[in-house]
Amino acid sequence: MGVSNNVIAALNFIALLCSIPIIASGVWLASRAENACVHWLRWPVVFAGAAVLLVALAGFVGAYWNKHGLLALYLFSMAALISTLLVLLILSFIVFRPDGAVVVPSRAYREYRLDGFSEWLRDHVTGPDNWDNIRACLADSDFCAKLNDRYISAEQFFAADLSPLQSGCCKPPTICGYQYVNPTMWINPVNPIGDPDCAIWNNDQSQLCYNCDSCKAGLLGNLRKEWRKVNAILIVALVVLIGVYMIACSAFRNAQKGLIKK
């Protein structure tokens, strides 16, 4: 095995290592209980990591056993993969850039407004074709019920760092002026027309605010928060893969020149 092939094999071993955090972040994103109800957004990062793994493995095998056809296929596939990851990153930044969070006076948590998120995200996640199934899934989960075990007094609850989903789905909007009984039971609103969600709130534990726009916004806020963490990993991996690809192209050209001279 020539020096150039040694370089390509070593670089693809690095690319193999890069696939591990990508796959791990995708599995983390998919395994989060609060993401379990949005099935089609759970796995693209895992698939991207698996693609990096397969392409890097092909490059490593091609370089180690001097398979020039496999190396050429590897370079083409790596270029396509880098382009795909770049498009995925750009789209995720565009889709998840708007932030519907609103600061609430005297509360540690934030509340979320549906119109503060991108139109594409609203249509594809919280549109009428999807929300009924998502709402039923949320109602069957226990992320709201857990709040009752964690917080007793109103002071404790108002100082809590709630997730966007908990803030949007497990309680009524603050503007309604409901009185706190426990995290999932609120009574006697002083401003029942302050927000359309005020009339939708229901103390029935299977209803709560799952039909509210604030719950839809909370779901989008949760997705935005977690995808931004994954994006940081994807950016680092993409920079490494671009470096690997550029050096591998140079090494491949040098190897081809060596064959021509022979």
XYZ file of N, CA and C in Angstrom:
786
model
N 0.856 -1.196 0.000
C 0.000 0.000 0.000
C 0.888 1.240 0.000
N 0.673 2.173 -0.994
C 1.496 3.352 -1.125
C 1.224 4.372 -0.045
N 2.070 5.430 -0.062
C 1.925 6.476 0.948
C 0.577 7.177 0.821
N 0.169 7.458 -0.432
C -1.109 8.146 -0.640
C -2.277 7.327 -0.108
N -2.222 6.026 -0.355
C -3.290 5.159 0.145
C -3.284 5.087 1.668
N -2.079 5.137 2.248
C -1.990 5.183 3.714
C -2.681 6.427 4.258
N -2.456 7.545 3.566
C -3.071 8.810 3.988
C -4.588 8.714 3.903
N -5.086 8.182 2.769
C -6.535 8.072 2.583
C -7.141 7.140 3.626
N -6.462 6.017 3.901
C -6.968 5.069 4.905
C -7.034 5.730 6.281
N -5.983 6.489 6.629
C -5.961 7.161 7.934
C -7.063 8.219 8.024
N -7.254 8.954 6.934
C -8.285 9.991 6.926
C -9.678 9.385 7.081
N -9.886 8.249 6.456
C -11.210 7.634 6.552
C -11.440 6.984 7.903
N -10.364 6.638 8.572
C -10.531 6.186 9.943
C -11.033 7.343 10.805
N -10.506 8.557 10.528
C -10.998 9.750 11.232
C -12.474 9.996 10.908
N -12.828 9.827 9.611
C -14.226 10.010 9.212
C -15.130 8.986 9.891
N -14.618 7.762 10.041
C -15.369 6.736 10.773
C -15.661 7.192 12.201
N -14.647 7.781 12.825
C -14.829 8.275 14.194
C -15.842 9.417 14.228
N -15.849 10.242 13.166
C -16.800 11.371 13.103
C -18.244 10.881 13.049
N -18.450 9.705 12.461
C -19.813 9.202 12.335
C -20.406 8.839 13.699
N -19.542 8.527 14.659
C -20.032 8.079 15.971
C -20.823 9.175 16.690
N -20.270 10.417 16.842
C -21.079 11.452 17.512
C -22.328 11.838 16.726
N -22.280 11.733 15.384
C -23.473 12.049 14.591
C -24.576 11.040 14.889
N -24.218 9.745 14.840
C -25.207 8.706 15.137
C -25.696 8.825 16.576
N -24.760 9.070 17.498
C -25.132 9.183 18.913
C -26.092 10.344 19.141
N -25.840 11.486 18.492
C -26.739 12.636 18.663
C -28.104 12.350 18.054
N -28.112 11.612 16.934
C -29.393 11.242 16.336
C -30.188 10.298 17.218
N -29.497 9.318 17.820
C -30.166 8.390 18.737
C -30.688 9.141 19.958
N -29.880 10.086 20.474
C -30.315 10.902 21.622
C -31.570 11.684 21.264
N -31.575 12.292 20.074
C -32.722 13.084 19.648
C -33.962 12.202 19.508
N -33.768 11.009 18.944
C -34.896 10.106 18.731
C -35.412 9.494 20.020
N -34.530 9.346 21.013
C -34.922 8.666 22.248
C -35.540 9.611 23.278
N -35.463 10.909 23.036
C -36.044 11.864 23.974
C -37.556 11.669 24.034
N -38.080 11.503 25.237
C -39.511 11.229 25.403
C -40.368 12.345 24.806
N -39.885 13.590 24.892
C -40.673 14.722 24.411
C -40.676 14.810 22.886
N -39.818 14.022 22.222
C -39.819 13.996 20.756
C -40.529 12.767 20.208
N -40.987 11.904 21.092
C -41.543 10.622 20.663
C -42.788 10.781 19.797
N -43.469 11.913 19.914
C -44.726 12.092 19.189
C -44.539 12.680 17.794
N -43.331 13.091 17.450
C -43.062 13.657 16.120
C -42.147 12.675 15.390
N -42.753 11.659 14.802
C -41.984 10.523 14.302
C -41.059 10.887 13.139
N -41.543 11.707 12.204
C -40.756 11.924 10.988
C -39.553 12.832 11.199
N -39.462 13.511 12.348
C -38.293 14.339 12.630
C -37.260 13.627 13.502
N -37.505 12.355 13.818
C -36.671 11.700 14.820
C -35.381 11.104 14.246
N -35.412 10.655 12.980
C -34.329 9.800 12.512
C -33.388 10.357 11.442
N -33.604 11.518 10.830
C -32.710 11.948 9.747
C -31.245 12.058 10.153
N -30.966 12.460 11.399
C -29.572 12.584 11.841
C -28.931 11.206 11.970
N -29.696 10.212 12.429
C -29.169 8.844 12.506
C -28.824 8.337 11.115
N -29.712 8.582 10.151
C -29.453 8.149 8.775
C -28.218 8.851 8.210
N -28.058 10.140 8.515
C -26.880 10.878 8.045
C -25.602 10.294 8.637
N -25.625 9.970 9.926
C -24.454 9.367 10.564
C -24.131 8.004 9.993
N -25.176 7.200 9.719
C -24.955 5.877 9.118
C -24.364 6.006 7.724
N -24.799 7.020 6.955
C -24.246 7.245 5.623
C -22.768 7.618 5.703
N -22.411 8.482 6.661
C -20.995 8.837 6.856
C -20.180 7.588 7.187
N -20.719 6.755 8.039
C -20.037 5.520 8.433
C -19.786 4.616 7.233
N -20.795 4.410 6.400
C -20.670 3.519 5.248
C -19.699 4.073 4.211
N -19.803 5.380 3.954
C -18.912 5.987 2.953
C -17.461 5.949 3.434
N -17.244 6.276 4.704
C -15.886 6.242 5.251
C -15.331 4.820 5.242
N -16.179 3.849 5.527
C -15.745 2.449 5.504
C -15.351 2.027 4.095
N -16.117 2.482 3.101
C -15.781 2.178 1.708
C -14.428 2.790 1.337
N -14.188 4.030 1.772
C -12.904 4.674 1.489
C -11.749 3.974 2.164
N -11.970 3.539 3.400
C -10.911 2.837 4.133
C -10.563 1.511 3.452
N -11.594 0.755 3.079
C -11.360 -0.535 2.411
C -10.669 -0.325 1.067
N -11.150 0.666 0.298
C -10.558 0.946 -1.008
C -9.102 1.344 -0.917
N -8.760 2.141 0.103
C -7.371 2.579 0.267
C -6.496 1.448 0.790
N -6.993 0.696 1.738
C -6.171 -0.352 2.373
C -5.856 -1.478 1.398
N -6.835 -1.849 0.578
C -6.611 -2.938 -0.379
C -6.358 -2.433 -1.802
N -6.142 -1.114 -1.919
C -5.738 -0.511 -3.197
C -6.766 -0.763 -4.304
N -8.040 -0.557 -3.983
C -9.122 -0.724 -4.950
C -9.464 0.655 -5.521
N -8.902 0.959 -6.691
C -9.041 2.308 -7.236
C -10.483 2.629 -7.625
N -11.209 1.626 -8.124
C -12.614 1.863 -8.459
C -13.434 2.218 -7.230
N -13.179 1.521 -6.129
C -13.881 1.793 -4.875
C -13.501 3.161 -4.323
N -12.219 3.542 -4.504
C -11.784 4.857 -4.043
C -12.465 5.975 -4.826
N -12.598 5.778 -6.151
C -13.277 6.781 -6.970
C -14.744 6.911 -6.556
N -15.380 5.756 -6.306
C -16.771 5.767 -5.845
C -16.875 6.450 -4.486
N -15.894 6.206 -3.627
C -15.871 6.828 -2.305
C -15.807 8.350 -2.412
N -14.923 8.863 -3.283
C -14.775 10.307 -3.420
C -16.067 10.947 -3.932
N -16.709 10.272 -4.896
C -17.976 10.785 -5.419
C -19.043 10.777 -4.322
N -19.122 9.665 -3.584
C -20.132 9.535 -2.526
C -19.886 10.528 -1.400
N -18.604 10.746 -1.064
C -18.291 11.696 0.002
C -18.690 13.112 -0.396
N -18.463 13.474 -1.680
C -18.878 14.797 -2.152
C -20.397 14.955 -2.047
N -21.121 13.906 -2.445
C -22.584 13.950 -2.370
C -23.046 14.031 -0.918
N -22.363 13.302 -0.044
C -22.740 13.291 1.379
C -22.488 14.646 2.027
N -21.341 15.255 1.727
C -21.037 16.579 2.270
C -22.077 17.597 1.791
N -22.447 17.510 0.520
C -23.468 18.420 -0.015
C -24.805 18.222 0.693
N -25.159 16.953 0.939
C -26.422 16.652 1.617
C -26.422 17.189 3.045
N -25.315 16.980 3.760
C -25.218 17.493 5.136
C -25.279 19.013 5.159
N -24.649 19.639 4.164
C -24.670 21.103 4.095
C -26.089 21.614 3.868
N -26.817 20.945 2.959
C -28.209 21.328 2.696
C -29.059 21.118 3.947
N -28.843 19.979 4.643
C -29.582 19.694 5.874
C -29.343 20.772 6.927
N -28.090 21.197 7.054
C -27.763 22.240 8.032
C -28.418 23.567 7.670
N -28.332 23.937 6.394
C -28.909 25.205 5.956
C -30.422 25.209 6.181
N -31.073 24.105 5.799
C -32.519 24.016 5.971
C -32.911 24.061 7.448
N -32.137 23.365 8.284
C -32.475 23.347 9.708
C -32.297 24.729 10.333
N -31.283 25.466 9.878
C -31.099 26.825 10.398
C -32.244 27.735 9.956
N -32.677 27.567 8.707
C -33.786 28.392 8.211
C -35.079 28.052 8.939
N -35.353 26.750 9.074
C -36.611 26.297 9.663
C -36.678 26.594 11.151
N -35.536 26.398 11.858
C -35.549 26.530 13.312
C -35.022 27.876 13.811
N -34.713 28.789 12.903
C -34.179 30.088 13.342
C -35.207 30.922 14.102
N -36.459 31.059 13.611
C -37.430 31.871 14.368
C -37.686 31.276 15.754
N -37.760 32.148 16.734
C -37.940 31.718 18.120
C -39.231 32.320 18.663
N -40.190 31.447 19.000
C -41.479 31.936 19.489
C -41.523 32.165 20.978
N -40.357 32.182 21.646
C -40.332 32.327 23.108
C -40.699 33.749 23.527
N -41.437 33.839 24.634
C -41.844 35.125 25.206
C -41.487 35.123 26.687
N -40.817 36.169 27.137
C -40.469 36.294 28.553
C -41.727 36.633 29.354
N -41.938 35.923 30.464
C -43.104 36.143 31.318
C -42.643 36.791 32.625
N -43.181 37.931 32.988
C -42.759 38.590 34.235
C -42.974 37.691 35.457
N -41.999 37.699 36.344
C -42.055 36.952 37.611
C -42.101 35.442 37.419
N -41.656 34.964 36.270
C -41.594 33.526 36.017
C -40.200 33.179 35.497
N -39.671 32.040 35.951
C -38.372 31.600 35.457
C -38.487 30.979 34.072
N -39.637 30.404 33.769
C -39.842 29.758 32.467
C -40.344 30.774 31.446
N -40.274 30.383 30.199
C -40.816 31.199 29.122
C -42.081 30.557 28.577
N -42.884 31.339 27.919
C -44.035 30.815 27.191
C -43.791 31.009 25.702
N -44.605 30.360 24.867
C -44.300 30.291 23.437
C -45.527 30.630 22.611
N -45.290 31.357 21.527
C -46.351 31.772 20.628
C -46.171 31.069 19.283
N -47.258 30.500 18.786
C -47.189 29.701 17.568
C -46.751 30.517 16.367
N -47.207 31.770 16.291
C -46.846 32.594 15.135
C -45.393 33.062 15.172
N -44.667 32.708 16.249
C -43.254 33.067 16.324
C -42.338 32.060 15.652
N -42.899 30.965 15.146
C -42.090 29.940 14.486
C -42.312 29.979 12.973
N -41.456 29.299 12.242
C -41.516 29.346 10.783
C -42.816 28.728 10.281
N -43.298 29.260 9.177
C -44.553 28.781 8.597
C -44.443 27.314 8.187
N -43.279 26.930 7.644
C -43.085 25.535 7.224
C -43.212 24.589 8.406
N -42.593 24.953 9.522
C -42.638 24.104 10.708
C -44.059 24.020 11.252
N -44.765 25.136 11.254
C -46.150 25.128 11.729
C -47.023 24.230 10.863
N -46.848 24.321 9.556
C -47.698 23.553 8.644
C -47.414 22.052 8.719
N -46.119 21.688 8.830
C -45.757 20.275 8.734
C -45.786 19.532 10.072
N -45.742 20.255 11.173
C -45.752 19.588 12.482
C -47.082 19.795 13.188
N -47.578 21.025 13.191
C -48.787 21.314 13.970
C -50.001 21.565 13.092
N -49.904 21.255 11.802
C -51.056 21.404 10.924
C -52.152 20.403 11.271
N -53.360 20.616 10.743
C -54.499 19.749 11.092
C -54.305 18.286 10.702
N -53.495 18.033 9.692
C -53.283 16.647 9.267
C -52.443 15.854 10.260
N -51.647 16.546 11.068
C -50.731 15.869 11.985
C -51.102 16.018 13.459
N -51.748 17.125 13.810
C -51.866 17.452 15.226
C -52.750 16.493 16.014
N -53.792 15.946 15.410
C -54.669 15.046 16.158
C -53.889 13.851 16.706
N -53.030 13.279 15.867
C -52.226 12.135 16.322
C -51.185 12.567 17.356
N -50.578 13.728 17.123
C -49.577 14.227 18.073
C -50.231 14.541 19.410
N -51.408 15.168 19.374
C -52.111 15.515 20.602
C -52.457 14.266 21.423
N -52.938 13.240 20.736
C -53.270 11.989 21.425
C -52.023 11.360 22.045
N -50.913 11.441 21.322
C -49.646 10.900 21.832
C -49.187 11.676 23.062
N -49.290 13.003 23.008
C -48.894 13.839 24.151
C -49.767 13.533 25.373
N -51.052 13.350 25.145
C -51.967 13.080 26.250
C -51.659 11.744 26.930
N -51.106 10.818 26.162
C -50.772 9.496 26.721
C -49.430 9.490 27.457
N -48.646 10.544 27.293
C -47.331 10.599 27.941
C -47.478 11.126 29.371
N -46.362 11.138 30.104
C -46.436 11.530 31.524
C -45.582 12.757 31.852
N -45.204 13.545 30.836
C -44.312 14.672 31.123
C -45.009 15.768 31.931
N -46.340 15.842 31.845
C -47.063 16.811 32.683
C -47.279 16.261 34.089
N -47.645 14.995 34.171
C -47.902 14.382 35.478
C -46.671 14.440 36.387
N -45.481 14.362 35.790
C -44.254 14.401 36.589
C -44.090 15.736 37.320
N -44.678 16.796 36.784
C -44.562 18.107 37.433
C -45.233 18.106 38.799
N -46.297 17.334 38.943
C -47.016 17.299 40.222
C -46.172 16.674 41.328
N -45.272 15.787 40.953
C -44.385 15.172 41.950
C -43.195 16.063 42.287
N -42.889 16.971 41.382
C -41.669 17.768 41.526
C -41.912 19.104 42.215
N -43.083 19.696 41.988
C -43.344 21.041 42.515
C -44.629 21.023 43.349
N -44.550 21.588 44.542
C -45.696 21.620 45.445
C -46.316 23.013 45.496
N -45.519 23.991 45.867
C -46.048 25.352 46.029
C -45.975 26.130 44.718
N -46.751 27.204 44.665
C -46.726 28.086 43.497
C -45.349 28.718 43.319
N -44.702 29.070 44.425
C -43.380 29.687 44.341
C -42.373 28.747 43.691
N -42.431 27.475 44.072
C -41.538 26.489 43.467
C -41.803 26.373 41.969
N -43.064 26.330 41.612
C -43.417 26.149 40.201
C -43.029 27.363 39.374
N -43.284 28.567 39.884
C -42.971 29.774 39.118
C -41.464 29.967 38.953
N -40.674 29.335 39.820
C -39.212 29.424 39.720
C -38.615 28.262 38.945
N -39.475 27.399 38.410
C -38.999 26.186 37.723
C -38.533 26.504 36.308
N -37.550 25.748 35.861
C -37.058 25.856 34.486
C -37.787 24.811 33.644
N -39.008 25.139 33.247
C -39.827 24.195 32.492
C -39.323 24.072 31.060
N -39.506 22.894 30.491
C -39.203 22.727 29.069
C -40.274 23.460 28.269
N -39.999 23.811 27.015
C -41.032 24.474 26.202
C -42.330 23.669 26.135
N -42.222 22.347 26.036
C -43.414 21.501 25.948
C -44.210 21.542 27.246
N -43.526 21.492 28.378
C -44.218 21.576 29.667
C -44.878 22.937 29.848
N -44.183 23.987 29.447
C -44.723 25.339 29.577
C -45.971 25.530 28.719
N -45.964 24.931 27.536
C -47.076 25.151 26.610
C -48.263 24.237 26.813
N -48.019 23.007 27.279
C -49.080 21.994 27.306
C -49.644 21.696 28.684
N -48.871 21.934 29.735
C -49.245 21.457 31.072
C -49.923 22.510 31.929
N -50.003 23.731 31.451
C -50.609 24.815 32.228
C -51.252 25.814 31.269
N -52.152 26.644 31.755
C -52.732 27.680 30.897
C -51.762 28.854 30.725
N -51.932 29.663 29.693
C -51.099 30.862 29.549
C -51.230 31.786 30.756
N -50.127 32.399 31.142
C -50.119 33.269 32.324
C -51.086 34.430 32.190
N -51.268 34.932 30.975
C -52.127 36.093 30.760
C -53.568 35.827 31.166
N -53.969 34.562 31.243
C -55.344 34.217 31.612
C -55.628 34.526 33.078
N -54.577 34.561 33.905
C -54.755 34.879 35.316
C -55.356 33.767 36.146
N -55.138 32.531 35.749
C -55.627 31.407 36.551
C -54.888 31.346 37.890
N -55.575 30.857 38.911
C -54.959 30.654 40.225
C -54.372 29.246 40.300
N -53.170 29.176 40.839
C -52.445 27.911 40.945
C -53.030 27.030 42.044
N -53.286 25.774 41.714
C -53.631 24.752 42.700
C -52.499 23.744 42.776
N -52.128 23.206 41.622
C -50.912 22.414 41.475
C -50.465 22.582 40.026
N -49.335 22.026 39.616
C -48.834 22.312 38.268
C -49.798 22.006 37.124
N -50.735 21.098 37.331
C -51.673 20.762 36.257
C -53.126 21.028 36.640
N -53.356 21.837 37.643
C -54.715 22.234 38.022
C -54.733 23.717 38.357
N -55.568 24.469 37.618
C -55.639 25.921 37.768
C -57.109 26.327 37.743
N -57.477 27.326 38.548
C -58.883 27.699 38.681
C -59.057 29.218 38.631
N -60.307 29.625 38.439
C -60.755 31.026 38.566
C -59.894 32.025 37.780
N -59.946 31.978 36.455
C -59.173 32.952 35.667
C -59.730 34.364 35.836
N -58.844 35.330 35.992
C -59.288 36.729 36.125
C -59.320 37.441 34.776
N -58.728 36.845 33.762
C -58.714 37.441 32.425
C -58.987 36.353 31.378
N -60.185 35.780 31.386
C -60.472 34.622 30.532
C -60.488 34.911 29.034
N -60.494 36.201 28.666
C -60.462 36.534 27.231
C -59.092 37.069 26.830
N -58.106 36.919 27.704
C -56.764 37.419 27.402
C -56.083 36.669 26.276
N -56.497 35.433 26.057
C -55.897 34.597 25.015
C -56.929 33.529 24.650
N -57.046 33.154 23.373
C -57.994 32.093 23.005
C -57.759 30.785 23.758
N -56.517 30.537 24.161
C -56.211 29.305 24.898
C -56.809 29.283 26.297
N -57.191 30.459 26.818
C -57.777 30.509 28.165
C -59.049 29.672 28.231
N -59.844 29.718 27.164
C -61.100 28.975 27.141
C -60.885 27.495 26.834
N -59.729 27.155 26.293
C -59.443 25.767 25.921
C -58.895 24.982 27.110
N -58.234 25.678 28.041
C -57.649 24.984 29.195
C -58.703 24.151 29.919
N -58.300 22.934 30.315
C -59.214 22.019 31.008
C -58.442 21.271 32.086
N -58.974 21.240 33.293
C -58.299 20.549 34.389
C -58.351 19.027 34.267
N -59.129 18.524 33.344
C -59.104 17.089 33.045
C -57.679 16.726 32.619
N -57.067 15.770 33.302
C -55.652 15.450 33.066
C -55.398 14.858 31.677
N -56.439 14.439 31.009
C -56.284 13.955 29.633
C -56.489 15.071 28.616
N -56.853 16.274 29.099
C -57.113 17.400 28.206
C -56.073 18.517 28.390
N -55.983 19.050 29.651
C -55.064 20.148 29.977
C -55.068 21.176 28.853
N -53.876 21.481 28.294
C -53.833 22.457 27.197
C -53.348 21.803 25.902
N -53.609 20.501 25.762
C -53.115 19.779 24.594
C -53.736 20.265 23.285
N -54.901 20.923 23.383
C -55.530 21.474 22.179
C -55.175 22.941 21.963
N -54.337 23.488 22.840
C -53.994 24.916 22.777
C -52.927 25.200 21.727
N -52.955 26.412 21.194
C -51.863 26.864 20.323
C -50.555 26.938 21.108
N -50.656 27.219 22.416
C -49.439 27.300 23.229
C -48.756 25.943 23.318
N -49.535 24.852 23.273
C -48.952 23.509 23.305
C -48.244 23.214 21.981
N -48.878 23.606 20.885
C -48.242 23.436 19.576
C -46.932 24.224 19.518
N -46.981 25.451 20.047
C -45.776 26.285 20.077
C -44.710 25.681 20.980
N -45.137 25.109 22.116
C -44.187 24.475 23.017
C -43.488 23.290 22.369
N -44.250 22.515 21.598
C -43.654 21.389 20.878
C -42.602 21.876 19.893
N -42.935 22.941 19.154
C -41.972 23.499 18.198
C -40.760 24.081 18.916
N -40.992 24.713 20.068
C -39.884 25.256 20.855
C -38.962 24.160 21.339
N -39.536 23.039 21.708
C -38.738 21.906 22.167
C -37.893 21.342 21.024
N -38.500 21.197 19.860
C -37.772 20.704 18.690
C -36.642 21.657 18.317
N -36.939 22.948 18.351
C -35.921 23.945 18.014
C -34.739 23.866 18.961
N -35.011 23.761 20.254
C -33.965 23.713 21.270
C -33.042 22.509 21.067
N -33.616 21.365 20.788
C -32.813 20.152 20.685
C -32.116 20.034 19.338
N -32.771 20.505 18.261
C -32.109 20.471 16.963
C -30.912 21.418 16.911
N -30.969 22.513 17.633
C -29.823 23.429 17.656
C -28.612 22.767 18.313
N -28.840 21.914 19.299
C -27.733 21.164 19.904
C -27.144 20.186 18.897
N -28.014 19.511 18.162
C -27.549 18.569 17.142
C -26.810 19.308 16.028
N -27.277 20.494 15.670
C -26.623 21.272 14.616
C -25.174 21.582 14.960
N -24.897 21.842 16.228
C -23.516 22.130 16.637
C -22.613 20.930 16.339
N -23.103 19.726 16.603
C -22.330 18.518 16.310
C -22.168 18.344 14.808
N -23.229 18.597 14.056
C -23.169 18.450 12.594
C -22.181 19.430 11.971
N -22.108 20.641 12.514
C -21.169 21.637 11.967
C -19.733 21.167 12.145
N -19.400 20.708 13.346
C -18.042 20.215 13.597
C -17.730 19.031 12.688
N -18.675 18.094 12.587
C -18.463 16.913 11.747
C -18.298 17.310 10.282
N -19.086 18.279 9.828
C -19.005 18.706 8.435
C -17.659 19.344 8.126
N -17.150 20.168 9.036
C -15.835 20.787 8.840
C -14.746 19.718 8.745
N -14.811 18.715 9.619
C -13.829 17.629 9.590
C -13.942 16.843 8.286
N -15.161 16.542 7.852
C -15.362 15.766 6.628
C -14.871 16.522 5.395
N -15.083 17.831 5.370
C -14.581 18.626 4.237
C -13.058 18.577 4.193
N -12.424 18.714 5.368
C -10.967 18.605 5.425
C -10.484 17.239 4.979
N -11.144 16.188 5.455
C -10.796 14.817 5.057
C -10.942 14.652 3.551
N -12.022 15.162 3.001
C -12.286 15.008 1.568
C -11.235 15.720 0.726
N -10.874 16.935 1.102
C -9.896 17.694 0.321
C -8.526 17.014 0.333
N -8.104 16.546 1.501
C -6.807 15.862 1.580
C -6.863 14.533 0.840
N -7.999 13.811 0.942
C -8.145 12.529 0.249
C -8.119 12.712 -1.260
N -8.728 13.786 -1.757
C -8.688 14.066 -3.202
C -7.254 14.290 -3.668
N -6.508 15.065 -2.894
C -5.112 15.329 -3.244
C -4.291 14.040 -3.229
N -4.502 13.207 -2.196
C -3.767 11.946 -2.110
C -4.144 11.013 -3.254
N -5.435 11.008 -3.636
C -5.883 10.152 -4.731
C -5.255 10.587 -6.049
N -5.187 11.906 -6.288
C -4.556 12.409 -7.516
C -3.076 12.030 -7.553
N -2.398 12.155 -6.426
C -0.989 11.788 -6.364
C -0.804 10.304 -6.662
N -1.702 9.467 -6.140
C -1.624 8.033 -6.397
C -1.846 7.735 -7.875
N -2.786 8.453 -8.495
C -3.045 8.235 -9.914
C -1.845 8.666 -10.766
N -1.187 9.772 -10.395
C 0.005 10.225 -11.118
C 1.119 9.197 -11.005
N 1.225 8.576 -9.813
C 2.247 7.544 -9.618
C 2.002 6.352 -10.516
N 0.739 5.976 -10.716
C 0.418 4.850 -11.583
C 0.740 5.167 -13.035
N 0.463 6.432 -13.450
C 0.748 6.821 -14.836
C 2.241 6.788 -15.120
N 3.037 7.264 -14.146
C 4.496 7.259 -14.330
C 5.036 5.833 -14.456
N 4.407 4.902 -13.739
C 4.852 3.514 -13.834
C 4.515 2.912 -15.175
